[in-house]
mmCIF file of C-alpha atoms and ligand atoms in Angstrom:
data_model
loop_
_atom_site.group_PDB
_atom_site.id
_atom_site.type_symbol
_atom_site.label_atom_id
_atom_site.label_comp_id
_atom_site.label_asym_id
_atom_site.label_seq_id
_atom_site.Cartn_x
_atom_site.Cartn_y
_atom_site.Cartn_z
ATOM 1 C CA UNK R 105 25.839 -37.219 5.921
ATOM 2 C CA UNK R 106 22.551 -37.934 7.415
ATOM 3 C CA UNK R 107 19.996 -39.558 4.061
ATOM 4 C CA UNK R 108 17.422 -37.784 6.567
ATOM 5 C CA UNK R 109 16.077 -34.681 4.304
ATOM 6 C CA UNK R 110 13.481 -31.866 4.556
ATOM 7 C CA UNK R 111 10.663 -31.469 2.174
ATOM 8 C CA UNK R 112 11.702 -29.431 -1.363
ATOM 9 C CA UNK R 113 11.462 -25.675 -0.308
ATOM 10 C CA UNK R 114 11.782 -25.676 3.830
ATOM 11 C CA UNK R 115 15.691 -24.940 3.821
ATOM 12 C CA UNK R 116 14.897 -22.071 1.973
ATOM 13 C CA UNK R 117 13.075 -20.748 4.072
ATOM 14 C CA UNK R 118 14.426 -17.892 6.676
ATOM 15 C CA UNK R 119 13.414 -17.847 10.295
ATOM 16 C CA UNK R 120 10.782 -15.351 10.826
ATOM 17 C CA UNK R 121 12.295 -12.179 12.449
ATOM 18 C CA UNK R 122 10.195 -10.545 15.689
ATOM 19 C CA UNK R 123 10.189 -7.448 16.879
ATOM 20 C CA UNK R 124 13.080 -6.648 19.358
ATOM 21 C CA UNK R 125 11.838 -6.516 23.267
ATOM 22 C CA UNK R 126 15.441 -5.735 24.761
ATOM 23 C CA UNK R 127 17.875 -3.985 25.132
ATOM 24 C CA UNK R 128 21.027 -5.050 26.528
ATOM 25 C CA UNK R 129 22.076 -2.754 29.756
ATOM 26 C CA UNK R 130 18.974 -0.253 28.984
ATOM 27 C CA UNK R 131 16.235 -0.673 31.657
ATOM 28 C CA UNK R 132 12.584 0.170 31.117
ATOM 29 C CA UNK R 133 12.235 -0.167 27.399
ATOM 30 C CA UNK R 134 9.542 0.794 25.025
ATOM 31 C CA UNK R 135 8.331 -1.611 23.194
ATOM 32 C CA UNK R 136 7.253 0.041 19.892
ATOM 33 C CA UNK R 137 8.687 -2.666 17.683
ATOM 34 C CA UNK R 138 5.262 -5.503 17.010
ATOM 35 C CA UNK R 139 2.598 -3.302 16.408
ATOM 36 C CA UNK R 140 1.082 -4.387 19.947
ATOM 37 C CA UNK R 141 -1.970 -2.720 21.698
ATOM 38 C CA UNK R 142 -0.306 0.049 24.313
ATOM 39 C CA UNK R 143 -3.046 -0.038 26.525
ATOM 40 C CA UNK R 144 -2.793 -3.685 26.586
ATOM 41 C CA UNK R 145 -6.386 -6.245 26.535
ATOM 42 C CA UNK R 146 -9.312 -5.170 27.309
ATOM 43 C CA UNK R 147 -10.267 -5.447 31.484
ATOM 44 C CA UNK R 148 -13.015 -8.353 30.334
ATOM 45 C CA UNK R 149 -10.343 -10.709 28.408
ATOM 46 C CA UNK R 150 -8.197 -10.178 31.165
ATOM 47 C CA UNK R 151 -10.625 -11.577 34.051
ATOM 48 C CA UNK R 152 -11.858 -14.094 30.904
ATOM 49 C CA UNK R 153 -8.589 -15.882 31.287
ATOM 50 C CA UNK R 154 -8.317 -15.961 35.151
ATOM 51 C CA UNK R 155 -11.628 -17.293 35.345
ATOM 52 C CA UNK R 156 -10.668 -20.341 32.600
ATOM 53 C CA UNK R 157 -8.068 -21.183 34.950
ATOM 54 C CA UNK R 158 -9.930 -23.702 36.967
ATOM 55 C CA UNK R 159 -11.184 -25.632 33.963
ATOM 56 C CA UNK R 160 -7.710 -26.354 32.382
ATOM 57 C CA UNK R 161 -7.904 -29.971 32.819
ATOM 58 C CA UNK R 162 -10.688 -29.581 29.924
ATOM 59 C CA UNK R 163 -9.451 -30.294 26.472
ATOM 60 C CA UNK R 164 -11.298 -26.745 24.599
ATOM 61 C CA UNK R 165 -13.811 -26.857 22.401
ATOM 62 C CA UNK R 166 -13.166 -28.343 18.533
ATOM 63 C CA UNK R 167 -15.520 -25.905 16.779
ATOM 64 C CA UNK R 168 -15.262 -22.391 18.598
ATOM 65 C CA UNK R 169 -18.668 -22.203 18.071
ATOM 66 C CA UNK R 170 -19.337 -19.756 20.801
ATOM 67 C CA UNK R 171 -16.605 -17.442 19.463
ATOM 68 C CA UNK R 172 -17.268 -18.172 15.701
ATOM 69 C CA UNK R 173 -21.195 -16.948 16.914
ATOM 70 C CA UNK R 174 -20.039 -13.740 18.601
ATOM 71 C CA UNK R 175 -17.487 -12.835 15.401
ATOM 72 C CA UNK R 176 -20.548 -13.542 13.083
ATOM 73 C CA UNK R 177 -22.791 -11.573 15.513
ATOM 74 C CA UNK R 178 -20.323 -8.659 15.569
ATOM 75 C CA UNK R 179 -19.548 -8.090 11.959
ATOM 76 C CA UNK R 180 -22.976 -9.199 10.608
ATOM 77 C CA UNK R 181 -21.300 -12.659 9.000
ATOM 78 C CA UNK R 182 -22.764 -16.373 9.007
ATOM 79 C CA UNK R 183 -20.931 -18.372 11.842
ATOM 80 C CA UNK R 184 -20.311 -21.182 9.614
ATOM 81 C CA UNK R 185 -18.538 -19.222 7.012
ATOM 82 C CA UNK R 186 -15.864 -18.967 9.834
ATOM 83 C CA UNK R 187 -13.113 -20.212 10.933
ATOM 84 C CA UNK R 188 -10.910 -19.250 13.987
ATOM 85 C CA UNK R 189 -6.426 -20.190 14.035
ATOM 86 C CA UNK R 190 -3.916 -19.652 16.537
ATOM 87 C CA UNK R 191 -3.688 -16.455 15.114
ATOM 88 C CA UNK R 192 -4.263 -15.400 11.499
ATOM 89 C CA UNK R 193 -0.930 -16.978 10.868
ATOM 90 C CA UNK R 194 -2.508 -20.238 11.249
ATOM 91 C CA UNK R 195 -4.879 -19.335 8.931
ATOM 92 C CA UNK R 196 -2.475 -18.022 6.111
ATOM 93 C CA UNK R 197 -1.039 -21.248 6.920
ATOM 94 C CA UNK R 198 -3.562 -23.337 6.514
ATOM 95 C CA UNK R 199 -4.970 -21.803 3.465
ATOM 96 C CA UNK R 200 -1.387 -22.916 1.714
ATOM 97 C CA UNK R 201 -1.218 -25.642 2.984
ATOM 98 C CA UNK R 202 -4.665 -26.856 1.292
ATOM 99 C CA UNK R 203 -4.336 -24.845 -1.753
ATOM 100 C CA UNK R 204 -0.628 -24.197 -3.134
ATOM 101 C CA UNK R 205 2.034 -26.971 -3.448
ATOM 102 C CA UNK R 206 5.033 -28.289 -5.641
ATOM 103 C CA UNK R 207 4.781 -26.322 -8.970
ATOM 104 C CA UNK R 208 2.158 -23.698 -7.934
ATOM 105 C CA UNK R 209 2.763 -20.042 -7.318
ATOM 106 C CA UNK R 210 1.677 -18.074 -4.204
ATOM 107 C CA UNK R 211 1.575 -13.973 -4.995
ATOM 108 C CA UNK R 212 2.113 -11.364 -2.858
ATOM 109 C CA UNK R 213 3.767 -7.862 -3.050
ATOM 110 C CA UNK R 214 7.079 -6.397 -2.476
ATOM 111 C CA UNK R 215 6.611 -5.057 1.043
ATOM 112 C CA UNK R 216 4.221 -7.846 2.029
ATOM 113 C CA UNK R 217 3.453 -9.287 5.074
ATOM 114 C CA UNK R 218 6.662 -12.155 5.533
ATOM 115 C CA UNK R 219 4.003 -15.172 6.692
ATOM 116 C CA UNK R 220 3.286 -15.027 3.294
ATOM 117 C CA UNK R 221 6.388 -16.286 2.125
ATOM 118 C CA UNK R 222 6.979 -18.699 4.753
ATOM 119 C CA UNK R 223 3.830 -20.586 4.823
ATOM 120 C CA UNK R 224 4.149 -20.605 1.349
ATOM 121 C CA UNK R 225 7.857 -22.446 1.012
ATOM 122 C CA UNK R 226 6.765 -24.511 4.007
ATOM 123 C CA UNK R 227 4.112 -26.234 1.113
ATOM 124 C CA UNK R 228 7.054 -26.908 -1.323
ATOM 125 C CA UNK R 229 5.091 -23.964 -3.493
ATOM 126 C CA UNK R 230 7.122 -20.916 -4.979
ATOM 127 C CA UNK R 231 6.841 -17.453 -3.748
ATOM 128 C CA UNK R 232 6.258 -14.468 -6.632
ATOM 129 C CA UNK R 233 6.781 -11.557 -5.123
ATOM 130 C CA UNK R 234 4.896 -8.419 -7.539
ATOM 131 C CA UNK R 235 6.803 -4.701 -7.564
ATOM 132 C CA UNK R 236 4.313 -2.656 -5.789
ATOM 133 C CA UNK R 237 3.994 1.572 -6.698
ATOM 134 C CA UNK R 238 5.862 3.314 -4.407
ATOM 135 C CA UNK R 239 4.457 1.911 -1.189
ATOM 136 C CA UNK R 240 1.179 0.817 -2.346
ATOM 137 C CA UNK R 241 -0.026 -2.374 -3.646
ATOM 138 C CA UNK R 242 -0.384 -2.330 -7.806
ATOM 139 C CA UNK R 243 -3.675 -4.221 -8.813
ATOM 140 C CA UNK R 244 -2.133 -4.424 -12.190
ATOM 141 C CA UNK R 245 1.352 -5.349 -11.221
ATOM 142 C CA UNK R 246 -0.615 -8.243 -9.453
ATOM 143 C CA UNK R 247 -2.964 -9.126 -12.558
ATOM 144 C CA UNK R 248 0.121 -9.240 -14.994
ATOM 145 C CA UNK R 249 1.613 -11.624 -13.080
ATOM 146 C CA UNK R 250 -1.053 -13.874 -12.026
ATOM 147 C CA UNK R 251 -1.151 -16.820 -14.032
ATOM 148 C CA UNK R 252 -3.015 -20.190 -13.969
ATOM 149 C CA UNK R 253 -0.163 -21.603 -11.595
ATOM 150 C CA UNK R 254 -0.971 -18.888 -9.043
ATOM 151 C CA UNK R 255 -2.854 -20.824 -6.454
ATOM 152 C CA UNK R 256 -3.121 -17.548 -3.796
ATOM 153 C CA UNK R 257 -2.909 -14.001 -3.968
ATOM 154 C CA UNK R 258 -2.024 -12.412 -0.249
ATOM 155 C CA UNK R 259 -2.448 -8.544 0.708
ATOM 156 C CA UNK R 260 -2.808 -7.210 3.180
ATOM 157 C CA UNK R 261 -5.555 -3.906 3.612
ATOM 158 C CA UNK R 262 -3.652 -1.759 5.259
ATOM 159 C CA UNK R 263 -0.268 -3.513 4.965
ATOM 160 C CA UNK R 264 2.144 -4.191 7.047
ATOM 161 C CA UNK R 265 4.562 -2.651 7.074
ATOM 162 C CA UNK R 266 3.918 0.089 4.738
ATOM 163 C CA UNK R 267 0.531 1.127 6.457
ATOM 164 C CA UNK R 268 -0.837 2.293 3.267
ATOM 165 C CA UNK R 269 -4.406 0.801 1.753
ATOM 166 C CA UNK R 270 -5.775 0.559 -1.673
ATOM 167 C CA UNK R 271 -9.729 1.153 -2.327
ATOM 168 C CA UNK R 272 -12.716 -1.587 -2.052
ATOM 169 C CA UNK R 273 -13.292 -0.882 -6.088
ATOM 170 C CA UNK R 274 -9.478 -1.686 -6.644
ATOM 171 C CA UNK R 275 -9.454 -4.713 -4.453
ATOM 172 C CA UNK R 276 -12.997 -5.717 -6.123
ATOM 173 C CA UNK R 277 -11.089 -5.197 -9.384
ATOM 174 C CA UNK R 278 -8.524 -7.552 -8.486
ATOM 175 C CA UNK R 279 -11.006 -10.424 -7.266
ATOM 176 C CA UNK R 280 -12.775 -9.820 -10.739
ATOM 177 C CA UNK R 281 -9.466 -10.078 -12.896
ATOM 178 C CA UNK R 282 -7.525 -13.218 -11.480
ATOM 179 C CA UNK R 283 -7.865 -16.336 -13.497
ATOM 180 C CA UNK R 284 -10.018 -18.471 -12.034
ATOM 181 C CA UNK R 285 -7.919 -20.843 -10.415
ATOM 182 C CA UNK R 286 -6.494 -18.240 -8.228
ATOM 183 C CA UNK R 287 -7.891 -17.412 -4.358
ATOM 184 C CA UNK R 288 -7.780 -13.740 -3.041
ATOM 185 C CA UNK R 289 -7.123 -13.681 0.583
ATOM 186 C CA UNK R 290 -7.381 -10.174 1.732
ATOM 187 C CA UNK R 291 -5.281 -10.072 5.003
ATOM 188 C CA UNK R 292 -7.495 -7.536 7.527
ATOM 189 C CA UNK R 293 -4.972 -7.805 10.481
ATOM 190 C CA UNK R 294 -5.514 -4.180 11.210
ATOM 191 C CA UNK R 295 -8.632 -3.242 9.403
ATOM 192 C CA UNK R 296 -9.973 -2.664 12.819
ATOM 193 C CA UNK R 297 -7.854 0.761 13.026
ATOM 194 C CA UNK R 298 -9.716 2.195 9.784
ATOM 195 C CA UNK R 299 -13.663 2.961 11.242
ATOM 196 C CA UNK R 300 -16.159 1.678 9.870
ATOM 197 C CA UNK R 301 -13.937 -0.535 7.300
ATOM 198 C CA UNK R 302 -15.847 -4.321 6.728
ATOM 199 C CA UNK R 303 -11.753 -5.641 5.650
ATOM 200 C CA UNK R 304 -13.626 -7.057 2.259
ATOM 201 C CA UNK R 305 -16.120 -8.950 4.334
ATOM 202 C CA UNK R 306 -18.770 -7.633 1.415
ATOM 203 C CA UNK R 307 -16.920 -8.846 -1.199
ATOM 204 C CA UNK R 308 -15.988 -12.069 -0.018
ATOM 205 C CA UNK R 309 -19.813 -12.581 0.475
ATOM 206 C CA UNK R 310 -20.388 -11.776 -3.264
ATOM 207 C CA UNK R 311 -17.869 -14.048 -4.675
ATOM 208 C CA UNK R 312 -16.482 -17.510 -4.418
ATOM 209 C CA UNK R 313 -12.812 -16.850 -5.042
ATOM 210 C CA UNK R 314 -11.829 -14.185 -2.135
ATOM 211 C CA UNK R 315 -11.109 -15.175 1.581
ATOM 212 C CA UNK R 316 -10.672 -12.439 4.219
ATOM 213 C CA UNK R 317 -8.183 -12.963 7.227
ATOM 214 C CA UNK R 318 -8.487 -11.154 11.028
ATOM 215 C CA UNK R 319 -7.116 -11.352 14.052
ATOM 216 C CA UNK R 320 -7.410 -10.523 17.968
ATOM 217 C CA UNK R 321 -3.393 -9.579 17.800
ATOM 218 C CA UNK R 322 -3.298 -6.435 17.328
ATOM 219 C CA UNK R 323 -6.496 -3.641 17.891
ATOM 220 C CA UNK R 324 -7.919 -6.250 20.832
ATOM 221 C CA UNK R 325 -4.304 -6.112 22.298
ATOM 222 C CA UNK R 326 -4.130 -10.636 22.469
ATOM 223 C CA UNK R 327 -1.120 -11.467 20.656
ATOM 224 C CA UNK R 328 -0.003 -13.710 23.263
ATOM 225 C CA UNK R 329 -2.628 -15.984 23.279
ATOM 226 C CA UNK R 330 -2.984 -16.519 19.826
ATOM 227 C CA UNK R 331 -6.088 -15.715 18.511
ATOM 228 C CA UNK R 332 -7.169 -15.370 14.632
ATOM 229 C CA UNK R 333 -9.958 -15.917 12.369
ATOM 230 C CA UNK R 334 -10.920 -16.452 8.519
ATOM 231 C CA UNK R 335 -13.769 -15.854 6.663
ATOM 232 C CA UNK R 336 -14.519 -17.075 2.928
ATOM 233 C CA UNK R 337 -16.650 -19.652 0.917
ATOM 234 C CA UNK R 338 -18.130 -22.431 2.551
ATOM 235 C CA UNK R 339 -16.598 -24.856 0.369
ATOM 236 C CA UNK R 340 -12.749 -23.182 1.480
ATOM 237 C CA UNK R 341 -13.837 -22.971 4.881
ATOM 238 C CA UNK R 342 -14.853 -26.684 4.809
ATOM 239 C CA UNK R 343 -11.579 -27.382 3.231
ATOM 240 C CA UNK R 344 -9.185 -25.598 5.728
ATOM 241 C CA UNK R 345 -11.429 -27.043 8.696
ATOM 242 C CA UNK R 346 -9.682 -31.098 7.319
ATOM 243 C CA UNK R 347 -6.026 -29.887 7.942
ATOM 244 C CA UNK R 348 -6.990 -27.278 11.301
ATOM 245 C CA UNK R 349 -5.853 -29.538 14.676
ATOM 246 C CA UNK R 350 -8.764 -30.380 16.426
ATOM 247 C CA UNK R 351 -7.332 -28.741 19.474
ATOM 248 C CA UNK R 352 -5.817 -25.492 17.589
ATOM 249 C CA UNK R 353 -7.363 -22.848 20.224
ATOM 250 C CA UNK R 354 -7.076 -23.117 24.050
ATOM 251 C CA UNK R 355 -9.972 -22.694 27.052
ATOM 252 C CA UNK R 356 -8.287 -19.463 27.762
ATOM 253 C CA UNK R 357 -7.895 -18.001 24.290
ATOM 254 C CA UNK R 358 -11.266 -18.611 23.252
ATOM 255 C CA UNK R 359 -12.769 -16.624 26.501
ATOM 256 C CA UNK R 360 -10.548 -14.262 26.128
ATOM 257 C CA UNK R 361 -11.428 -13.290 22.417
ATOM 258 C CA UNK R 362 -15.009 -13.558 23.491
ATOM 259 C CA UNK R 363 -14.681 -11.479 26.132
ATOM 260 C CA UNK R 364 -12.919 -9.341 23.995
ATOM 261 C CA UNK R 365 -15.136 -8.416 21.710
ATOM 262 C CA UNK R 366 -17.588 -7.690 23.842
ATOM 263 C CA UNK R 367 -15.994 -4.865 25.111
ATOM 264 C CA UNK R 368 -16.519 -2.689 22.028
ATOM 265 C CA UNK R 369 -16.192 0.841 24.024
ATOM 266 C CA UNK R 370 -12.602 -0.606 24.631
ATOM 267 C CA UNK R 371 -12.056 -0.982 20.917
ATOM 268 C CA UNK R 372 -13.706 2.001 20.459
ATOM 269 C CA UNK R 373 -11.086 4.095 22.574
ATOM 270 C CA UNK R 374 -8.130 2.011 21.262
ATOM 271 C CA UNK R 375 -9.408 2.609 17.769
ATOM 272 C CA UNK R 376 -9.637 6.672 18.554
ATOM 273 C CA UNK R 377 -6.443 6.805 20.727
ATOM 274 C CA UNK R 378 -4.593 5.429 17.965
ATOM 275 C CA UNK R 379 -5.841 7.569 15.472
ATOM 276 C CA UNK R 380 -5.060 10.842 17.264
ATOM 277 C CA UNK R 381 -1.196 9.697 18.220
ATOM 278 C CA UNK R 382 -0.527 8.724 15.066
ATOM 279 C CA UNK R 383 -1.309 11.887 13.362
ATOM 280 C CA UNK R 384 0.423 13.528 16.240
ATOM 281 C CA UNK R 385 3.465 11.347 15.592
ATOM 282 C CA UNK R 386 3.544 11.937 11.891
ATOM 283 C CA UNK R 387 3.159 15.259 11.743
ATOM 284 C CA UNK R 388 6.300 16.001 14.835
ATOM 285 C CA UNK R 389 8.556 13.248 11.891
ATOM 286 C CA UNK R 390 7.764 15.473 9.393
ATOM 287 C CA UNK R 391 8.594 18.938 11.201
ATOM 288 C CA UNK R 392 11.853 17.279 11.713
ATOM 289 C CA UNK R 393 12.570 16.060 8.242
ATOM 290 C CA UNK R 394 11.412 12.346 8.876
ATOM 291 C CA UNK R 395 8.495 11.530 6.008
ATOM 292 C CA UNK R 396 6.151 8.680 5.892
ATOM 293 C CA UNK R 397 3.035 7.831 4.407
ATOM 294 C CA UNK R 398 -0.190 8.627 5.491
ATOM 295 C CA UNK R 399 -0.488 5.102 7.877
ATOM 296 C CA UNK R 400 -4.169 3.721 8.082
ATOM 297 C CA UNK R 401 -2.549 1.359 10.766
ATOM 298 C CA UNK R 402 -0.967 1.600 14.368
ATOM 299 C CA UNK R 403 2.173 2.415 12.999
ATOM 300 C CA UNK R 404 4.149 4.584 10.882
ATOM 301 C CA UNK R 405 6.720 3.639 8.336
ATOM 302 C CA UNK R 406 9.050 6.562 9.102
ATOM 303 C CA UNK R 407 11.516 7.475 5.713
ATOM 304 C CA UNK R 408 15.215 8.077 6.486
ATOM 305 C CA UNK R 409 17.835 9.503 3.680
ATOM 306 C CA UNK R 410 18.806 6.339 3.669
ATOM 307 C CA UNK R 411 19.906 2.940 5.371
ATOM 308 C CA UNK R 412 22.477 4.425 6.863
ATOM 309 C CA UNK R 413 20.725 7.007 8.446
ATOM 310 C CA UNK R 414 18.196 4.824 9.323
ATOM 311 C CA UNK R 415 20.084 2.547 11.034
ATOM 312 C CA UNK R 416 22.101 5.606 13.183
ATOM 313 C CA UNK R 417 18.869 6.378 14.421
ATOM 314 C CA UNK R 418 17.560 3.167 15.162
ATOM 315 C CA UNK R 419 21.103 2.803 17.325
ATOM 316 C CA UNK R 420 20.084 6.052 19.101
ATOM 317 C CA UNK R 421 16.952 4.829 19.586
ATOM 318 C CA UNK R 422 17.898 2.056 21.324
ATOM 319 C CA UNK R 423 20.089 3.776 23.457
ATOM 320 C CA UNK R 424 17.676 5.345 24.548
ATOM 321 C CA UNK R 425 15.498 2.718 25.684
ATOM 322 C CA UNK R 426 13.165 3.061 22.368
ATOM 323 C CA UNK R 427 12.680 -0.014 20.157
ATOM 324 C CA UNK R 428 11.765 0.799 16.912
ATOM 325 C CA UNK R 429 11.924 -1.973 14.200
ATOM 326 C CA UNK R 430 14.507 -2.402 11.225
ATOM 327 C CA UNK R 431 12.321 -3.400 7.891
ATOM 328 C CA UNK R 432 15.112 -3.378 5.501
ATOM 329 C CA UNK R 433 14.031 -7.341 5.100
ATOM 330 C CA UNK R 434 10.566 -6.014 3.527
ATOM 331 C CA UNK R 435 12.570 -4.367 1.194
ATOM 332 C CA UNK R 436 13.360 -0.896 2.942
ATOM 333 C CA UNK R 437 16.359 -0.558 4.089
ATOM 334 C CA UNK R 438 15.819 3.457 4.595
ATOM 335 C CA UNK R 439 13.222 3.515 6.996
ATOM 336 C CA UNK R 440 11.880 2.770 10.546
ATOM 337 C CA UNK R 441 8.401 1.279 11.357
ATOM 338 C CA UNK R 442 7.464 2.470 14.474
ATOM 339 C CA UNK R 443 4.387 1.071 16.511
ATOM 340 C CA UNK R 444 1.730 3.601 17.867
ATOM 341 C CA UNK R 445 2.083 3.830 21.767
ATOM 342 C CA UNK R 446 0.458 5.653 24.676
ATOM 343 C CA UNK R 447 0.935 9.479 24.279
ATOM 344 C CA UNK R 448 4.210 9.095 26.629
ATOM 345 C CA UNK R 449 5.747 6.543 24.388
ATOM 346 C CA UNK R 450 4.960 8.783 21.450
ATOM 347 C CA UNK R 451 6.244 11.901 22.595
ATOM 348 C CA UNK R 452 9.180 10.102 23.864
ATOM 349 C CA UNK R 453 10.004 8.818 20.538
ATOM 350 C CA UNK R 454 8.868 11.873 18.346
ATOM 351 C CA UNK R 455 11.840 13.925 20.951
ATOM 352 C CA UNK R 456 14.515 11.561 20.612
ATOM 353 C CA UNK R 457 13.883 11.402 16.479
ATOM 354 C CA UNK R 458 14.141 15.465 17.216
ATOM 355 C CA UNK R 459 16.839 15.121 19.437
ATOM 356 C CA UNK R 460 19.048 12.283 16.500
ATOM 357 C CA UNK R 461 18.219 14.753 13.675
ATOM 358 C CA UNK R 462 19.332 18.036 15.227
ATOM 359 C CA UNK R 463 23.144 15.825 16.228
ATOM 360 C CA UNK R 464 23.496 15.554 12.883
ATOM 361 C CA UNK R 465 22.696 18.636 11.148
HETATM 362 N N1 PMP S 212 -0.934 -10.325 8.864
HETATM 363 C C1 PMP S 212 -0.256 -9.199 9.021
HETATM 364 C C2 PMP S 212 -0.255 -8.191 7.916
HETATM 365 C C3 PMP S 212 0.454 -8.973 10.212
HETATM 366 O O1 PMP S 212 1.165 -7.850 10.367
HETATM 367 C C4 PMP S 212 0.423 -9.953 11.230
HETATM 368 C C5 PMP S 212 1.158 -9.776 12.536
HETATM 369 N N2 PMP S 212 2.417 -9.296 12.481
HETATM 370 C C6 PMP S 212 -0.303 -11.119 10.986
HETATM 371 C C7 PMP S 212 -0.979 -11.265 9.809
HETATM 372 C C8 PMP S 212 -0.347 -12.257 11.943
HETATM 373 O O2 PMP S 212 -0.828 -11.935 13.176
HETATM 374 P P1 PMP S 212 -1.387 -13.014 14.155
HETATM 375 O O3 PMP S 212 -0.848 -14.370 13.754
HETATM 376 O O4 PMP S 212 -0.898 -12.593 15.481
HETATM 377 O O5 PMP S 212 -2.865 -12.978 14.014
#
C-alpha cells in the first residue's frame, strides 16, 4: 500500500462529466450537448489566432493588460478590477483556492453549476449544496444556510443547467444578507444571452463582498481556447492574481478574445439568433408534450415524465445523430438540456422529439 496520499477531500471528488461529441456508428452528429456557439467564433478571432501563429516562440503576456483594457472598455469596468483565467473555471478555481479550505463551507444550489463542487473539494473545503424552488435559485434557502464557516456563495445568473434567473433586487438581497465573512460570486457565463443584462457588474461595484465571473466560452463561441475573466474588489482581485500562473493565458487566446469582442455585430446576431430558436424550440417541446422553463440561456432544460422517458429519448436521439445531454447528475434525472443550434439543428431536434413522442403514444 503506497504511504503516498492525496490531500483530505480530492478522492471525493468525481471527474467532471462533458458533453458527449460521438456517437458510435452515427456519422455527422449534432453537437447540442456543451452549450457551444453554432455559428462558431467570430471571423476576427478566427484570423486573430492565425496571425499569433508566427510569434509562438513568445512566452504571452503576464498581465493581459490589452485584453483586461478592452473587457473594461466594453462593459464600462476599471481594468484593474480584472482579472482574466483559462476560462471562468480557472477563476472559480482560483477564488477557492484563496478563500475556502479545511473546515470552511463553499454554498451553492441544488442544480448548480458542478465546477462549483469540484474546485471546492479540490481545497480540502466542504460543499453545502442549498434546495433551490422548483428550478430557481431560493435567496432564502441560501441565507438560512449561510453561516460564518461559509467562505463562498456560487450562482450562477442564468444557471446552468436550469436556464432560469432570479432578479438584480433578489441577488442584491442576497449580497446584503450573508454574514460578513462570506464572498458572493455571481457566475455570468451566459449573461451575454439576456440584452442589456450588466451579470451584477453594478453591484459588485457597490460592495466589497460580491465577485462576478464571465467567460468567452460560450456567446463569443471560444471554448477551446480557454478564455475567462473575473471581476470584484481590488483587494480579491489582488489576492487571486498571487495563486494565477504567470503564464495562465496563451498568445493565441488573448488575440483571439480581443478580437472577439470587437466584433460586437457578431455578438449581436448570435445574441438575436439565439433568442428567436429558442423560443421556436420551446414552444414545438411544448406542442408535443415536452415542458421546460422559460430559458434566459442557449439552452433549454426540456421536462420528460420521467427518467425513464427521458433517457428513451435521449437513446433516440442519439440514434439519430442528435446529442442532447443527460443532467440527472444536477439532480434531474427527468429531463434533457438541449443546446440552442442553427435553425437546422433545431428543427432537426424539435422533429425527432415529435417523431419519439408520437412512437409512444
Ligand atoms: N459557469 C457555468 C455556469 C458554466 O456552465 C460553465 C461552462 N460549462 C462555466 C462556468 C465554465 O466555462 P469556461 O471555463 O469555459 O469559461
Amino acid at each position: 500500500m503506497t504511504k503516498i496520499t492525496p490531500q483530505p477531500g480530492i478522492m471525493e471528488i468525481a471527474l467532471y462529466q462533458s458533453g458527449a461529441a460521438h456517437v458510435e456508428g452515427v456519422a455527422n452528429v449534432v453537437k447540442l450537448s456543451s452549450n457551444e456557439n453554432p455559428f462558431g467564433p467570430s471571423p476576427r478571432a478566427i484570423a486573430a489566432v492565425r496571425d499569433s501563429a508566427a510569434g509562438l516562440h513568445r512566452y504571452p503576456s503576464t498581465d493581459h493588460g490589452v485584453l483586461r483594457k478592452a473587457i473594461g472598455a466594453l462593459n464600462g469596468l476599471d481594468p484593474d478590477r480584472i482579472i482574466c483565467g483559462a476560462g471562468s473555471d480557472e477563476i472559480i478555481s482560483f477564488l477557492c483556492q484563496a478563500y475556502a479550505g479545511p473546515g470552511d463551507e463553499v454554498l451553492y444550489t441544488e442544480h448548480g453549476f458542478s465546477m462549483y463542487r469540484i474546485s471546492a473539494l479540490a481545497v480540502g473545503a466542504t460543499p453545502v449544496v442549498v434546495p433551490e424552488q422548483d428550478r430557481v435559485i431560493s435567496v432564502d434557502n441560501i441565507l438560512a444556510a449561510a453561516n460564518p464557516k461559509t467562505k463562498l456563495v456560487f450562482i450562477a445568473n442564468p444557471a446552468n443547467p436550469t436556464g432560469t434567473m432570479i432578479g438584480a433586487a433578489e441577488v442584491a438581497r442576497l449580497a446584503e444578507g450573508l454574514p460578513e465573512e462570506t464572498l458572493l460570486v455571481l457566475d455570468g457565463a451566459y449573461a451575454e444571452f439576456v440584452e442589456g443584462f450588466d451579470a451584477g457588474a453594478g453591484l459588485v461595484s457597490a460592495r466589497d463582498n460580491v465577485f462576478m465571473t464571465r467567460t468567452f466560452s460560450k456567446i463569443y463561441g471560444l471554448g477551446g481556447l480557454r478564455v475567462g475573466w473575473g471581476y470584484g474588489p481590488q483587494e480579491i482581485v489582488d489576492v487571486l492574481n498571487r495563486v494565477r500562473g504567470p503564464f495562465n493565458l496563451s498568445n493565441s487566446a488573448l488575440a483571439a478574445a480581443v478580437a472577439a469582442l470587437d466584433d460586437q455585430d457578431y455578438v449581436d446576431y448570435c445574441r438575436s439568433e439565439n433568442a428567436k430558436w429558442r423560443g421556436w424550440l420551446a414552444e414545438a417541446l411544448a406542442e408535443c408534450g415536452v415542458a421546460s422553463d422559460t430559458s434566459c440561456a442557449n439552452f433549454i432544460l426540456a421536462r420528460f415524465t420521467d427518467q425513464a422517458e427521458a433517457e428513451a429519448c435521449d437513446q433516440y436521439l442519439q440514434g439519430q445523430g442528435l446529442i442532447v445531454r443527460r443532467v440527472a447528475g444536477y439532480g434531474l434525472p427527468n429531463a434533457l438540456r438541449i443546446t440552442i443550434g442553427d435553425e437546422a439543428a433545431c428543427r432537426r431536434v424539435a422533429g425527432a422529439i415529435k417523431a419519439f413522442k408520437e412512437g409512444r403514444a
